[in-house]
PDB file of C-alpha atoms in Angstrom:
ATOM      1  CA  UNK A  17     162.818  38.437  95.022  1.00 68.00           C
ATOM      2  CA  UNK A  18     162.271  34.739  95.292  1.00 92.00           C
ATOM      3  CA  UNK A  19     159.826  32.690  93.061  1.00 92.00           C
ATOM      4  CA  UNK A  20     157.102  32.444  95.944  1.00 92.00           C
ATOM      5  CA  UNK A  21     156.797  36.069  96.048  1.00 90.00           C
ATOM      6  CA  UNK A  22     156.691  36.754  92.233  1.00 92.00           C
ATOM      7  CA  UNK A  23     153.796  33.864  92.248  1.00 91.00           C
ATOM      8  CA  UNK A  24     152.191  35.821  94.970  1.00 90.00           C
ATOM      9  CA  UNK A  25     152.429  39.085  93.395  1.00 90.00           C
ATOM     10  CA  UNK A  26     150.608  37.367  90.431  1.00 91.00           C
ATOM     11  CA  UNK A  27     147.901  35.726  92.026  1.00 90.00           C
ATOM     12  CA  UNK A  28     147.529  39.006  93.905  1.00 90.00           C
ATOM     13  CA  UNK A  29     146.859  41.020  90.576  1.00 92.00           C
ATOM     14  CA  UNK A  30     144.579  38.237  88.966  1.00 91.00           C
ATOM     15  CA  UNK A  31     142.351  38.129  92.273  1.00 90.00           C
ATOM     16  CA  UNK A  32     142.161  42.018  92.579  1.00 89.00           C
ATOM     17  CA  UNK A  33     141.503  42.009  88.757  1.00 92.00           C
ATOM     18  CA  UNK A  34     138.457  39.598  89.197  1.00 90.00           C
ATOM     19  CA  UNK A  35     137.134  41.325  92.498  1.00 86.00           C
ATOM     20  CA  UNK A  36     137.283  44.587  90.716  1.00 91.00           C
ATOM     21  CA  UNK A  37     135.406  43.272  87.531  1.00 92.00           C
ATOM     22  CA  UNK A  38     132.534  41.068  89.442  1.00 90.00           C
ATOM     23  CA  UNK A  39     132.116  43.511  92.420  1.00 85.00           C
ATOM     24  CA  UNK A  40     133.887  46.413  92.043  1.00 93.00           C
ATOM     25  CA  UNK A  41     136.070  46.399  94.801  1.00 84.00           C
ATOM     26  CA  UNK A  42     139.537  45.972  95.738  1.00 88.00           C
ATOM     27  CA  UNK A  43     140.506  43.992  99.224  1.00 84.00           C
ATOM     28  CA  UNK A  44     143.555  43.255 101.001  1.00 85.00           C
ATOM     29  CA  UNK A  45     145.029  40.233  99.555  1.00 85.00           C
ATOM     30  CA  UNK A  46     143.864  37.752 102.416  1.00 82.00           C
ATOM     31  CA  UNK A  47     140.435  39.020 102.246  1.00 82.00           C
ATOM     32  CA  UNK A  48     140.014  39.074  98.974  1.00 83.00           C
ATOM     33  CA  UNK A  49     141.862  35.428  98.515  1.00 83.00           C
ATOM     34  CA  UNK A  50     139.715  33.255 101.747  1.00 83.00           C
ATOM     35  CA  UNK A  51     136.297  32.631 101.813  1.00 90.00           C
ATOM     36  CA  UNK A  52     134.381  34.751 104.535  1.00 94.00           C
ATOM     37  CA  UNK A  53     131.537  31.962 104.625  1.00 96.00           C
ATOM     38  CA  UNK A  54     134.269  29.164 104.983  1.00 96.00           C
ATOM     39  CA  UNK A  55     136.073  30.696 107.876  1.00 96.00           C
ATOM     40  CA  UNK A  56     132.784  31.487 110.000  1.00 97.00           C
ATOM     41  CA  UNK A  57     131.924  27.463 109.214  1.00 98.00           C
ATOM     42  CA  UNK A  58     135.240  26.482 110.612  1.00 97.00           C
ATOM     43  CA  UNK A  59     134.881  28.857 113.924  1.00 98.00           C
ATOM     44  CA  UNK A  60     131.312  27.313 114.046  1.00 98.00           C
ATOM     45  CA  UNK A  61     129.069  30.363 113.614  1.00 99.00           C
ATOM     46  CA  UNK A  62     125.627  30.057 112.149  1.00 98.00           C
ATOM     47  CA  UNK A  63     124.650  28.728 108.646  1.00 98.00           C
ATOM     48  CA  UNK A  64     124.723  31.618 106.213  1.00 98.00           C
ATOM     49  CA  UNK A  65     127.336  33.907 108.456  1.00 99.00           C
ATOM     50  CA  UNK A  66     130.682  35.059 107.288  1.00 98.00           C
ATOM     51  CA  UNK A  67     133.842  36.805 108.687  1.00 98.00           C
ATOM     52  CA  UNK A  68     136.745  38.459 107.085  1.00 96.00           C
ATOM     53  CA  UNK A  69     140.212  37.180 107.182  1.00 94.00           C
ATOM     54  CA  UNK A  70     141.180  40.138 108.528  1.00 95.00           C
ATOM     55  CA  UNK A  71     138.940  39.712 111.744  1.00 97.00           C
ATOM     56  CA  UNK A  72     140.462  38.904 114.913  1.00 98.00           C
ATOM     57  CA  UNK A  73     138.601  36.465 117.151  1.00 98.00           C
ATOM     58  CA  UNK A  74     139.648  35.118 120.229  1.00 96.00           C
ATOM     59  CA  UNK A  75     137.938  32.981 123.229  1.00 97.00           C
ATOM     60  CA  UNK A  76     134.509  32.129 123.470  1.00 97.00           C
ATOM     61  CA  UNK A  77     132.884  33.851 120.585  1.00 98.00           C
ATOM     62  CA  UNK A  78     129.464  32.326 119.277  1.00 99.00           C
ATOM     63  CA  UNK A  79     127.466  33.952 116.242  1.00 99.00           C
ATOM     64  CA  UNK A  80     124.094  32.900 115.146  1.00 99.00           C
ATOM     65  CA  UNK A  81     122.984  32.703 111.222  1.00 99.00           C
ATOM     66  CA  UNK A  82     123.060  35.025 108.496  1.00 99.00           C
ATOM     67  CA  UNK A  83     125.632  37.718 110.196  1.00 99.00           C
ATOM     68  CA  UNK A  84     128.062  39.595 108.730  1.00 98.00           C
ATOM     69  CA  UNK A  85     131.378  40.180 110.618  1.00 99.00           C
ATOM     70  CA  UNK A  86     133.169  43.022 108.334  1.00 97.00           C
ATOM     71  CA  UNK A  87     136.868  43.697 107.939  1.00 96.00           C
ATOM     72  CA  UNK A  88     139.386  44.737 110.882  1.00 97.00           C
ATOM     73  CA  UNK A  89     136.935  43.379 113.734  1.00 99.00           C
ATOM     74  CA  UNK A  90     138.382  42.442 116.995  1.00 99.00           C
ATOM     75  CA  UNK A  91     135.486  39.620 118.571  1.00 99.00           C
ATOM     76  CA  UNK A  92     137.454  39.398 121.974  1.00 98.00           C
ATOM     77  CA  UNK A  93     135.545  36.364 123.859  1.00 97.00           C
ATOM     78  CA  UNK A  94     138.774  35.644 125.655  1.00 95.00           C
ATOM     79  CA  UNK A  95     137.443  37.361 129.134  1.00 89.00           C
ATOM     80  CA  UNK A  96     134.313  35.498 129.174  1.00 95.00           C
ATOM     81  CA  UNK A  97     131.801  34.252 126.491  1.00 98.00           C
ATOM     82  CA  UNK A  98     130.455  36.814 123.456  1.00 99.00           C
ATOM     83  CA  UNK A  99     127.447  36.106 121.698  1.00 99.00           C
ATOM     84  CA  UNK A 100     126.224  37.859 118.684  1.00 99.00           C
ATOM     85  CA  UNK A 101     122.747  36.973 117.441  1.00 99.00           C
ATOM     86  CA  UNK A 102     121.503  35.713 113.674  1.00 99.00           C
ATOM     87  CA  UNK A 103     121.065  38.756 110.944  1.00 99.00           C
ATOM     88  CA  UNK A 104     123.466  40.651 112.443  1.00 99.00           C
ATOM     89  CA  UNK A 105     126.085  43.320 110.697  1.00 99.00           C
ATOM     90  CA  UNK A 106     129.161  43.673 112.852  1.00 99.00           C
ATOM     91  CA  UNK A 107     130.541  46.567 110.281  1.00 98.00           C
ATOM     92  CA  UNK A 108     134.447  47.543 109.820  1.00 98.00           C
ATOM     93  CA  UNK A 109     136.500  47.973 112.323  1.00 98.00           C
ATOM     94  CA  UNK A 110     134.551  47.429 115.473  1.00 99.00           C
ATOM     95  CA  UNK A 111     135.860  46.232 118.641  1.00 99.00           C
ATOM     96  CA  UNK A 112     133.845  43.927 120.925  1.00 99.00           C
ATOM     97  CA  UNK A 113     135.603  43.256 124.432  1.00 98.00           C
ATOM     98  CA  UNK A 114     134.539  41.010 127.240  1.00 98.00           C
ATOM     99  CA  UNK A 115     137.544  41.872 129.390  1.00 96.00           C
ATOM    100  CA  UNK A 116     139.491  45.221 130.343  1.00 94.00           C
ATOM    101  CA  UNK A 117     142.565  45.715 132.340  1.00 93.00           C
ATOM    102  CA  UNK A 118     142.154  49.234 132.783  1.00 93.00           C
ATOM    103  CA  UNK A 119     141.966  48.863 136.761  1.00 93.00           C
ATOM    104  CA  UNK A 120     144.948  46.468 136.685  1.00 93.00           C
ATOM    105  CA  UNK A 121     147.077  49.017 135.035  1.00 94.00           C
ATOM    106  CA  UNK A 122     146.066  52.123 137.359  1.00 95.00           C
ATOM    107  CA  UNK A 123     146.292  49.831 140.587  1.00 95.00           C
ATOM    108  CA  UNK A 124     149.930  49.132 139.619  1.00 94.00           C
ATOM    109  CA  UNK A 125     148.742  45.393 139.321  1.00 92.00           C
ATOM    110  CA  UNK A 126     146.808  45.079 142.598  1.00 95.00           C
ATOM    111  CA  UNK A 127     143.385  44.799 140.987  1.00 94.00           C
ATOM    112  CA  UNK A 128     142.566  42.123 138.478  1.00 92.00           C
ATOM    113  CA  UNK A 129     141.121  42.323 134.745  1.00 91.00           C
ATOM    114  CA  UNK A 130     137.615  42.854 134.854  1.00 93.00           C
ATOM    115  CA  UNK A 131     135.738  40.064 133.024  1.00 96.00           C
ATOM    116  CA  UNK A 132     132.087  40.071 131.781  1.00 97.00           C
ATOM    117  CA  UNK A 133     130.044  38.310 128.896  1.00 98.00           C
ATOM    118  CA  UNK A 134     128.818  40.644 126.006  1.00 99.00           C
ATOM    119  CA  UNK A 135     125.526  39.608 124.224  1.00 99.00           C
ATOM    120  CA  UNK A 136     123.779  41.331 121.099  1.00 99.00           C
ATOM    121  CA  UNK A 137     120.708  40.270 120.017  1.00 99.00           C
ATOM    122  CA  UNK A 138     119.092  39.017 116.491  1.00 99.00           C
ATOM    123  CA  UNK A 139     119.041  41.791 113.812  1.00 98.00           C
ATOM    124  CA  UNK A 140     121.170  44.303 115.439  1.00 99.00           C
ATOM    125  CA  UNK A 141     123.323  46.794 113.519  1.00 99.00           C
ATOM    126  CA  UNK A 142     126.990  47.920 114.825  1.00 99.00           C
ATOM    127  CA  UNK A 143     128.395  50.778 112.780  1.00 99.00           C
ATOM    128  CA  UNK A 144     131.950  51.025 111.762  1.00 99.00           C
ATOM    129  CA  UNK A 145     134.638  51.946 114.405  1.00 99.00           C
ATOM    130  CA  UNK A 146     132.679  51.163 117.363  1.00 99.00           C
ATOM    131  CA  UNK A 147     133.768  49.792 121.163  1.00 99.00           C
ATOM    132  CA  UNK A 148     131.430  47.522 123.177  1.00 99.00           C
ATOM    133  CA  UNK A 149     132.856  47.430 126.507  1.00 98.00           C
ATOM    134  CA  UNK A 150     132.462  44.193 128.663  1.00 98.00           C
ATOM    135  CA  UNK A 151     129.382  43.202 130.360  1.00 98.00           C
ATOM    136  CA  UNK A 152     127.169  44.899 127.708  1.00 98.00           C
ATOM    137  CA  UNK A 153     123.766  43.657 126.574  1.00 99.00           C
ATOM    138  CA  UNK A 154     122.573  44.921 123.337  1.00 99.00           C
ATOM    139  CA  UNK A 155     118.804  44.070 122.541  1.00 99.00           C
ATOM    140  CA  UNK A 156     117.556  42.523 119.251  1.00 99.00           C
ATOM    141  CA  UNK A 157     116.859  44.952 116.150  1.00 98.00           C
ATOM    142  CA  UNK A 158     119.305  47.637 117.541  1.00 99.00           C
ATOM    143  CA  UNK A 159     121.287  50.094 115.494  1.00 99.00           C
ATOM    144  CA  UNK A 160     124.671  51.373 117.198  1.00 99.00           C
ATOM    145  CA  UNK A 161     126.087  54.446 115.129  1.00 99.00           C
ATOM    146  CA  UNK A 162     129.472  54.644 113.644  1.00 99.00           C
ATOM    147  CA  UNK A 163     132.144  55.455 116.078  1.00 99.00           C
ATOM    148  CA  UNK A 164     130.217  54.930 119.309  1.00 99.00           C
ATOM    149  CA  UNK A 165     131.611  53.749 122.717  1.00 99.00           C
ATOM    150  CA  UNK A 166     128.908  51.514 123.902  1.00 99.00           C
ATOM    151  CA  UNK A 167     129.392  51.075 127.902  1.00 98.00           C
ATOM    152  CA  UNK A 168     125.680  50.315 128.786  1.00 98.00           C
ATOM    153  CA  UNK A 169     123.248  48.256 128.078  1.00 99.00           C
ATOM    154  CA  UNK A 170     120.940  48.765 125.169  1.00 99.00           C
ATOM    155  CA  UNK A 171     116.938  47.718 125.071  1.00 99.00           C
ATOM    156  CA  UNK A 172     115.627  45.926 122.259  1.00 99.00           C
ATOM    157  CA  UNK A 173     114.829  48.139 119.049  1.00 99.00           C
ATOM    158  CA  UNK A 174     116.656  50.951 120.025  1.00 99.00           C
ATOM    159  CA  UNK A 175     119.136  53.464 117.913  1.00 99.00           C
ATOM    160  CA  UNK A 176     122.241  54.746 119.970  1.00 99.00           C
ATOM    161  CA  UNK A 177     125.021  57.042 118.713  1.00 99.00           C
ATOM    162  CA  UNK A 178     127.765  58.380 120.700  1.00 98.00           C
ATOM    163  CA  UNK A 179     130.644  58.485 122.953  1.00 98.00           C
ATOM    164  CA  UNK A 180     129.459  57.251 125.402  1.00 98.00           C
ATOM    165  CA  UNK A 181     126.594  55.794 123.174  1.00 99.00           C
ATOM    166  CA  UNK A 182     123.259  57.392 124.161  1.00 98.00           C
ATOM    167  CA  UNK A 183     119.381  56.552 122.654  1.00 98.00           C
ATOM    168  CA  UNK A 184     118.943  58.785 120.002  1.00 98.00           C
ATOM    169  CA  UNK A 185     115.606  56.793 118.329  1.00 98.00           C
ATOM    170  CA  UNK A 186     113.878  53.675 117.809  1.00 98.00           C
ATOM    171  CA  UNK A 187     113.237  51.040 115.085  1.00 98.00           C
ATOM    172  CA  UNK A 188     109.492  50.521 114.741  1.00 97.00           C
ATOM    173  CA  UNK A 189     107.875  48.103 112.402  1.00 95.00           C
ATOM    174  CA  UNK A 190     108.933  45.037 110.971  1.00 90.00           C
ATOM    175  CA  UNK A 191     109.556  43.393 107.781  1.00 90.00           C
ATOM    176  CA  UNK A 192     109.765  45.728 104.539  1.00 92.00           C
ATOM    177  CA  UNK A 193     107.662  48.068 106.748  1.00 95.00           C
ATOM    178  CA  UNK A 194     110.804  48.607 109.037  1.00 96.00           C
ATOM    179  CA  UNK A 195     111.901  52.228 109.881  1.00 96.00           C
ATOM    180  CA  UNK A 196     113.898  54.366 112.028  1.00 96.00           C
ATOM    181  CA  UNK A 197     112.036  57.140 114.218  1.00 96.00           C
ATOM    182  CA  UNK A 198     113.756  59.758 115.691  1.00 95.00           C
ATOM    183  CA  UNK A 199     112.471  61.993 118.332  1.00 89.00           C
ATOM    184  CA  UNK A 200     112.131  65.129 115.826  1.00 79.00           C
ATOM    185  CA  UNK A 201     110.267  62.652 113.620  1.00 55.00           C
ATOM    186  CA  UNK A 202     107.024  62.029 116.252  1.00 49.00           C
TER     187      UNK A 202
END
């Protein structure tokens, strides 16, 4: 092994030990090494937002303030504009697309790629491993359950889950009195 490789191994061990000591976590080397807030700033995201180094960001992507973009996320604004509001969480492994090539493939190249913007409002949570399709509008203060396939608009203050995602509840109240309400709770 060469010296650079050895130096990186030592650095990895030091960084990992510090993360475990301070935050009780171990991350992939790049996510541990690079500053998430600095990357968000370099991408022109809003003040206080962060994006993991393992997240892929393509094309026209705008993110508001205090928004967290988790590890292994894909923000693909290469088909049209992708806008995410302030105070949002986009959890690990979420994929958000502004283009779709399925019809191009099944038409044997006769149809073009479908391109349409995606908008996500303020204060919205997107659960891990969810997929958001082109042309989707997710309102403000929404919750998308983990592993959901969001292919239709989601009104403000709606909780959706499933594949395809369907409404399962609502977000009511605000501030410290905010709560999730499900039909069985009413």
